[in-house]
Amino acid sequence: MSHIAFIGLGNMGAPMALNLINAGYQVTVFDLSRAAVGKLSEAGAIAAADAQVATADADIVISMLPASSHVEALYLGEQGILPGIRDGALLIDCSTIAPQSSRKVAQAASARGLAMIDAPVSGGTAGAAAGTLTFIVGGDAAALDRSRPVLAAMGKNIFHAGGNGAGQTAKICNNMMLGILMAGTAEALALGVANDLDPKVLSDIMSKSSGRNWALELYNPYPGVMENVPAARGYSGGFGVDLMLKDLGLAAEAALSARAAIPLGELARNLYSLHSQAGAGALDFSSIQQLLAPDKP
Ligand code: NAD
């Protein structure tokens, strides 16, 4: 079975790497956080001292890092891994980054004779833990076909959006929608509570009405409505406000370059920006509820 190197063991990367171990792959891991590496090695991964060591013998390299700058530094930086990766290896970047960054790294990989796909994911930390992620892939069909078995060990839906970078573009559109839906859901719940409705009763009503959506039904932002979501644990874990802000910034860049209008996406970006500036950047993005009903949640 292929030897996998997994770089980036945060809220998403750790459960994804764990599913690969559980599927029987030999997995070597690296993260800047020693604690994150320690947890995975306790679960059966091989711990590496740095990214170059982790990837030198790998058949498949998977990265799950915060943003474009981290991905470009990992593959192309001074200590970058691209020169040391073995011939014939397959590179899969699951981070959500700018499409032009994905294309830049994939072109450099291609110049070295290595196939690379962008495979950002949807489904959140619960989907990562359950192995039910959706992969949104950009790259050529042959590289995607080689990736299918390993993606199937971490997710259940695999879409081919187009060439390198297209996976990122589709993911950015999805997350702009998610950011808008979460802010809208929080606003509706705050309005109901301000008018003496129980947020759980209101959520039940909207879940069976035309306002139903993923944020309301699976990731409810109002504390006390659902268990096992970030709102039930002080908005810890999950998908950080600053990561949502990054994705809405990517949407704004995509809109500028295509002269597209995204009025709601821009409004959402400004709401998350205000929320981040108020000190909530590291909280889960559903904490936007605090901005919209500050005295209640
Ligand atoms: P996170 O901040 O929890 O984890 C990122 C990890 O990368 C951290 O453990 C950090 O130490 C590590 N890291 C940073 N630079 C590194 C480097 N140079 N070498 C090794 N490790 C390094 O982020 P996350 O929530 O896991 O998200 C990762 C990516 O997935 C982001 O692009 C995010 O937008 C995307 N995403 C997140 C979610 C979610 O629900 N959290 C869902 C879908 C997509």
Short mmCIF file of C-alpha atoms and ligand atoms in Angstrom, two decimals:
data_model
loop_
_atom_site.label_atom_id
_atom_site.label_comp_id
_atom_site.label_asym_id
_atom_site.label_seq_id
_atom_site.Cartn_x
_atom_site.Cartn_y
_atom_site.Cartn_z
CA MET A 1 0.00 0.00 0.00
CA SER A 2 1.18 3.53 -0.75
CA HIS A 3 3.24 5.43 1.78
CA ILE A 4 1.57 8.78 2.50
CA ALA A 5 3.14 11.95 3.91
CA PHE A 6 0.57 14.23 5.57
CA ILE A 7 1.52 17.85 6.33
CA GLY A 8 -0.78 20.01 8.49
CA LEU A 9 -2.60 18.35 11.38
CA GLY A 10 -5.07 21.02 12.47
CA ASN A 11 -8.82 20.77 12.97
CA MET A 12 -9.20 19.12 9.56
CA GLY A 13 -5.83 17.50 8.85
CA ALA A 14 -5.67 15.46 12.07
CA PRO A 15 -8.95 13.54 11.56
CA MET A 16 -8.22 13.12 7.84
CA ALA A 17 -4.79 11.60 8.58
CA LEU A 18 -6.40 9.37 11.20
CA ASN A 19 -8.81 7.97 8.62
CA LEU A 20 -5.88 7.13 6.34
CA ILE A 21 -4.20 5.23 9.19
CA ASN A 22 -7.46 3.42 9.90
CA ALA A 23 -7.70 2.49 6.21
CA GLY A 24 -4.33 0.72 6.50
CA TYR A 25 -1.99 3.28 4.92
CA GLN A 26 1.45 3.93 6.33
CA VAL A 27 1.28 7.63 7.18
CA THR A 28 4.19 9.92 8.06
CA VAL A 29 3.10 13.23 9.56
CA PHE A 30 4.48 16.70 10.17
CA ASP A 31 3.02 19.86 11.70
CA LEU A 32 4.67 22.89 13.26
CA SER A 33 2.75 21.96 16.43
CA ARG A 34 4.54 19.19 18.30
CA ALA A 35 1.38 18.40 20.23
CA ALA A 36 -0.49 17.75 16.97
CA VAL A 37 2.26 15.42 15.74
CA GLY A 38 2.30 13.66 19.14
CA LYS A 39 -1.43 12.89 18.99
CA LEU A 40 -1.16 11.36 15.53
CA SER A 41 1.90 9.29 16.37
CA GLU A 42 0.01 7.87 19.37
CA ALA A 43 -2.63 6.80 16.83
CA GLY A 44 -0.09 4.97 14.67
CA ALA A 45 1.49 7.61 12.41
CA ILE A 46 5.25 7.97 11.94
CA ALA A 47 6.39 11.35 13.28
CA ALA A 48 8.82 13.33 11.14
CA ALA A 49 11.13 16.11 12.34
CA ASP A 50 10.33 18.36 9.37
CA ALA A 51 8.40 18.45 6.13
CA GLN A 52 11.38 17.45 3.98
CA VAL A 53 12.01 14.33 6.04
CA ALA A 54 8.29 13.51 6.06
CA THR A 55 7.96 13.66 2.29
CA ALA A 56 11.28 12.25 1.03
CA ASP A 57 10.09 8.63 0.73
CA ALA A 58 6.39 9.23 0.15
CA ASP A 59 4.39 7.91 -2.80
CA ILE A 60 1.66 10.43 -2.04
CA VAL A 61 2.01 13.84 -0.36
CA ILE A 62 -1.09 15.45 1.15
CA SER A 63 -1.08 18.99 2.54
CA MET A 64 -3.81 20.60 4.67
CA LEU A 65 -2.57 24.08 5.58
CA PRO A 66 -4.32 27.38 6.37
CA ALA A 67 -3.66 29.62 3.34
CA SER A 68 -1.80 30.25 0.06
CA SER A 69 1.38 31.54 1.73
CA HIS A 70 1.75 28.34 3.78
CA VAL A 71 1.24 26.09 0.75
CA GLU A 72 3.64 28.03 -1.46
CA ALA A 73 6.27 28.01 1.32
CA LEU A 74 5.84 24.27 1.89
CA TYR A 75 6.35 23.30 -1.76
CA LEU A 76 8.39 26.18 -3.21
CA GLY A 77 10.07 27.99 -0.28
CA GLU A 78 13.73 27.94 0.76
CA GLN A 79 13.16 24.75 2.74
CA GLY A 80 10.53 23.68 0.20
CA ILE A 81 9.81 19.98 -0.30
CA LEU A 82 9.45 19.88 -4.09
CA PRO A 83 13.14 19.18 -4.93
CA GLY A 84 13.33 16.27 -2.46
CA ILE A 85 10.14 14.41 -3.37
CA ARG A 86 10.69 11.06 -5.04
CA ASP A 87 10.04 10.71 -8.80
CA GLY A 88 6.56 9.50 -9.62
CA ALA A 89 4.98 10.73 -6.39
CA LEU A 90 1.50 12.24 -6.46
CA LEU A 91 0.79 15.57 -4.74
CA ILE A 92 -2.63 16.43 -3.28
CA ASP A 93 -3.23 19.82 -1.70
CA CYS A 94 -6.48 19.88 0.31
CA SER A 95 -6.07 23.42 1.69
CA THR A 96 -8.43 26.18 0.55
CA ILE A 97 -6.17 28.69 -1.21
CA ALA A 98 -6.14 31.10 -4.15
CA PRO A 99 -6.62 29.33 -7.52
CA GLN A 100 -3.54 31.12 -8.91
CA SER A 101 -1.43 29.73 -6.03
CA SER A 102 -2.68 26.21 -6.81
CA ARG A 103 -1.74 26.68 -10.46
CA LYS A 104 1.69 28.09 -9.55
CA VAL A 105 2.58 25.12 -7.33
CA ALA A 106 1.11 22.59 -9.80
CA GLN A 107 3.16 24.11 -12.64
CA ALA A 108 6.35 23.87 -10.56
CA ALA A 109 5.47 20.25 -9.72
CA SER A 110 4.80 19.53 -13.38
CA ALA A 111 8.20 21.03 -14.32
CA ARG A 112 9.68 18.41 -11.96
CA GLY A 113 7.59 15.68 -13.61
CA LEU A 114 5.19 15.34 -10.65
CA ALA A 115 1.40 15.25 -10.92
CA MET A 116 -0.56 17.49 -8.57
CA ILE A 117 -4.22 18.18 -7.89
CA ASP A 118 -5.96 20.78 -5.76
CA ALA A 119 -8.56 18.95 -3.67
CA PRO A 120 -10.15 21.38 -1.19
CA VAL A 121 -12.83 19.85 0.97
CA SER A 122 -16.29 20.56 2.27
CA GLY A 123 -18.04 18.93 5.22
CA GLY A 124 -16.35 20.51 8.23
CA THR A 125 -14.59 18.82 11.11
CA ALA A 126 -17.50 16.42 11.61
CA GLY A 127 -17.20 15.29 7.97
CA ALA A 128 -13.43 14.95 8.36
CA ALA A 129 -13.88 12.76 11.46
CA ALA A 130 -16.62 10.64 9.87
CA GLY A 131 -14.72 10.22 6.58
CA THR A 132 -17.61 11.78 4.65
CA LEU A 133 -15.90 14.84 3.18
CA THR A 134 -16.66 16.17 -0.27
CA PHE A 135 -13.50 16.66 -2.39
CA ILE A 136 -13.66 19.38 -5.04
CA VAL A 137 -10.81 18.60 -7.41
CA GLY A 138 -8.85 20.64 -9.93
CA GLY A 139 -6.23 18.99 -12.10
CA ASP A 140 -6.00 16.48 -14.90
CA ALA A 141 -8.24 13.41 -14.97
CA ALA A 142 -5.34 10.94 -14.81
CA ALA A 143 -3.99 12.50 -11.60
CA LEU A 144 -7.49 12.51 -10.13
CA ASP A 145 -7.94 8.82 -10.98
CA ARG A 146 -4.68 7.98 -9.19
CA SER A 147 -5.95 9.95 -6.16
CA ARG A 148 -9.37 8.32 -5.93
CA PRO A 149 -8.53 5.45 -3.52
CA VAL A 150 -6.85 7.76 -1.02
CA LEU A 151 -9.60 10.42 -1.30
CA ALA A 152 -12.22 7.69 -0.83
CA ALA A 153 -10.59 6.79 2.51
CA MET A 154 -11.34 10.34 3.75
CA GLY A 155 -14.55 11.28 1.97
CA LYS A 156 -17.58 10.06 0.11
CA ASN A 157 -18.08 12.56 -2.71
CA ILE A 158 -15.43 13.41 -5.30
CA PHE A 159 -16.13 16.11 -7.92
CA HIS A 160 -13.89 17.10 -10.83
CA ALA A 161 -14.32 20.86 -11.26
CA GLY A 162 -11.77 21.29 -14.10
CA GLY A 163 -8.03 21.94 -14.50
CA ASN A 164 -5.61 23.02 -11.76
CA GLY A 165 -7.15 25.80 -9.64
CA ALA A 166 -10.74 24.96 -10.64
CA GLY A 167 -11.26 22.99 -7.41
CA GLN A 168 -10.33 26.14 -5.49
CA THR A 169 -12.67 28.34 -7.51
CA ALA A 170 -15.61 26.00 -6.84
CA LYS A 171 -14.71 25.76 -3.15
CA ILE A 172 -14.50 29.55 -2.85
CA CYS A 173 -18.00 29.91 -4.38
CA ASN A 174 -19.32 27.32 -1.91
CA ASN A 175 -17.73 29.02 1.09
CA MET A 176 -18.99 32.45 0.08
CA MET A 177 -22.47 30.90 0.13
CA LEU A 178 -21.75 29.28 3.51
CA GLY A 179 -20.53 32.56 5.03
CA ILE A 180 -23.69 34.33 3.84
CA LEU A 181 -25.95 31.49 5.07
CA MET A 182 -24.35 31.39 8.51
CA ALA A 183 -24.65 35.16 8.96
CA GLY A 184 -28.25 35.07 7.73
CA THR A 185 -29.12 32.16 9.99
CA ALA A 186 -27.60 33.91 13.02
CA GLU A 187 -29.51 37.09 12.15
CA ALA A 188 -32.85 35.27 11.88
CA LEU A 189 -32.28 33.43 15.18
CA ALA A 190 -31.30 36.69 16.92
CA LEU A 191 -34.44 38.37 15.62
CA GLY A 192 -36.61 35.54 16.93
CA VAL A 193 -34.97 35.53 20.35
CA ALA A 194 -35.24 39.34 20.59
CA ASN A 195 -38.99 38.81 20.09
CA ASP A 196 -39.21 36.15 22.80
CA LEU A 197 -39.04 33.00 20.65
CA ASP A 198 -37.13 29.94 21.85
CA PRO A 199 -34.18 29.51 19.42
CA LYS A 200 -34.68 25.72 19.39
CA VAL A 201 -38.36 26.01 18.52
CA LEU A 202 -37.56 28.60 15.84
CA SER A 203 -34.79 26.34 14.44
CA ASP A 204 -37.22 23.40 14.27
CA ILE A 205 -39.76 25.57 12.45
CA MET A 206 -37.26 26.97 9.93
CA SER A 207 -35.75 23.50 9.36
CA LYS A 208 -39.12 22.40 7.98
CA SER A 209 -39.76 25.68 6.17
CA SER A 210 -38.26 27.60 3.27
CA GLY A 211 -35.47 29.07 5.41
CA ARG A 212 -33.86 25.66 5.90
CA ASN A 213 -30.12 25.42 5.18
CA TRP A 214 -26.93 23.57 6.19
CA ALA A 215 -25.88 26.14 8.83
CA LEU A 216 -29.27 25.97 10.52
CA GLU A 217 -29.73 22.21 10.38
CA LEU A 218 -26.23 20.79 10.86
CA TYR A 219 -24.15 23.58 12.40
CA ASN A 220 -26.63 25.68 14.34
CA PRO A 221 -24.94 28.85 15.65
CA TYR A 222 -27.22 29.46 18.64
CA PRO A 223 -25.94 27.89 21.90
CA GLY A 224 -28.26 25.28 23.36
CA VAL A 225 -29.99 24.35 20.11
CA MET A 226 -27.73 21.48 19.03
CA GLU A 227 -25.17 19.21 20.65
CA ASN A 228 -21.78 18.39 19.10
CA VAL A 229 -21.40 21.70 17.27
CA PRO A 230 -18.99 24.55 18.11
CA ALA A 231 -21.87 26.64 19.58
CA ALA A 232 -22.25 23.91 22.23
CA ARG A 233 -18.61 24.27 23.34
CA GLY A 234 -18.01 28.02 23.42
CA TYR A 235 -17.34 28.11 19.67
CA SER A 236 -14.04 26.22 20.05
CA GLY A 237 -12.67 23.95 17.29
CA GLY A 238 -14.51 23.86 13.97
CA PHE A 239 -13.77 26.39 11.20
CA GLY A 240 -12.08 29.56 12.38
CA VAL A 241 -13.49 33.06 11.77
CA ASP A 242 -10.13 34.06 10.29
CA LEU A 243 -10.27 31.09 7.86
CA MET A 244 -13.78 32.14 6.75
CA LEU A 245 -12.47 35.70 6.38
CA LYS A 246 -9.64 34.35 4.21
CA ASP A 247 -12.15 32.50 1.99
CA LEU A 248 -14.39 35.57 1.64
CA GLY A 249 -11.25 37.53 0.70
CA LEU A 250 -10.52 34.91 -1.99
CA ALA A 251 -14.10 35.36 -3.23
CA ALA A 252 -13.57 39.14 -3.38
CA GLU A 253 -10.34 38.64 -5.38
CA ALA A 254 -12.11 36.26 -7.77
CA ALA A 255 -14.92 38.79 -8.20
CA LEU A 256 -12.50 41.64 -8.89
CA SER A 257 -10.56 39.70 -11.49
CA ALA A 258 -13.75 38.65 -13.31
CA ARG A 259 -15.59 42.00 -12.76
CA ALA A 260 -18.35 40.00 -11.02
CA ALA A 261 -20.73 41.55 -8.46
CA ILE A 262 -20.89 39.83 -5.05
CA PRO A 263 -22.81 42.28 -2.84
CA LEU A 264 -23.83 39.69 -0.23
CA GLY A 265 -20.38 38.07 -0.21
CA GLU A 266 -18.78 41.46 0.42
CA LEU A 267 -21.28 42.22 3.18
CA ALA A 268 -20.52 38.87 4.81
CA ARG A 269 -16.77 39.53 4.49
CA ASN A 270 -17.22 42.84 6.31
CA LEU A 271 -19.27 41.21 9.09
CA TYR A 272 -16.62 38.51 9.70
CA SER A 273 -13.92 41.18 9.52
CA LEU A 274 -15.62 43.25 12.24
CA HIS A 275 -16.08 40.09 14.30
CA SER A 276 -12.41 39.18 13.91
CA GLN A 277 -11.30 42.70 14.82
CA ALA A 278 -13.40 42.41 17.99
CA GLY A 279 -11.15 39.50 19.02
CA ALA A 280 -13.07 36.49 17.70
CA GLY A 281 -10.65 35.46 14.92
CA ALA A 282 -9.75 32.11 16.49
CA LEU A 283 -13.33 31.14 17.36
CA ASP A 284 -15.46 28.99 15.07
CA PHE A 285 -17.19 31.03 12.35
CA SER A 286 -20.67 30.25 13.76
CA SER A 287 -19.72 32.66 16.59
CA ILE A 288 -20.90 35.39 14.17
CA GLN A 289 -24.03 34.81 16.30
CA GLN A 290 -22.28 36.85 19.03
CA LEU A 291 -22.04 39.84 16.71
CA LEU A 292 -25.75 39.61 15.92
CA ALA A 293 -27.06 38.94 19.45
CA PRO A 294 -24.21 40.08 21.68
CA ASP A 295 -26.03 39.93 25.00
CA LYS A 296 -27.57 36.45 24.56
CA PRO A 297 -25.13 33.73 23.30
P1 NAD B 1 -6.10 24.79 11.41
O1 NAD B 1 -5.65 26.19 11.62
O2 NAD B 1 -6.88 24.08 12.47
O3 NAD B 1 -4.83 23.85 11.07
C1 NAD B 1 -3.76 24.22 10.25
C2 NAD B 1 -2.55 23.43 10.72
O4 NAD B 1 -1.46 23.69 9.82
C3 NAD B 1 -2.07 23.82 12.13
O5 NAD B 1 -1.98 22.64 12.93
C4 NAD B 1 -0.71 24.46 11.88
O6 NAD B 1 0.21 24.22 12.93
C5 NAD B 1 -0.28 23.76 10.61
N1 NAD B 1 0.76 24.45 9.84
C6 NAD B 1 0.79 25.73 9.45
N2 NAD B 1 1.90 25.96 8.71
C7 NAD B 1 2.56 24.78 8.64
C8 NAD B 1 3.77 24.37 8.01
N3 NAD B 1 4.52 25.23 7.30
N4 NAD B 1 4.15 23.08 8.13
C9 NAD B 1 3.40 22.20 8.84
N5 NAD B 1 2.25 22.53 9.46
C10 NAD B 1 1.85 23.81 9.37
O7 NAD B 1 -6.90 24.82 10.03
P2 NAD B 1 -8.03 23.77 9.53
O8 NAD B 1 -9.34 24.18 10.11
O9 NAD B 1 -7.51 22.39 9.70
O10 NAD B 1 -8.08 24.17 7.97
C11 NAD B 1 -7.07 23.79 7.06
C12 NAD B 1 -7.52 24.20 5.67
O11 NAD B 1 -8.75 23.56 5.36
C13 NAD B 1 -7.77 25.71 5.50
O12 NAD B 1 -7.36 26.11 4.21
C14 NAD B 1 -9.27 25.82 5.67
O13 NAD B 1 -9.79 26.97 5.00
C15 NAD B 1 -9.74 24.53 5.05
N6 NAD B 1 -11.03 23.99 5.54
C16 NAD B 1 -11.34 23.99 6.86
C17 NAD B 1 -12.55 23.46 7.29
C18 NAD B 1 -12.96 23.43 8.75
O14 NAD B 1 -14.14 23.14 9.03
N7 NAD B 1 -12.06 23.68 9.69
C19 NAD B 1 -13.44 22.92 6.36
C20 NAD B 1 -13.08 22.90 5.02
C21 NAD B 1 -11.87 23.45 4.62
#
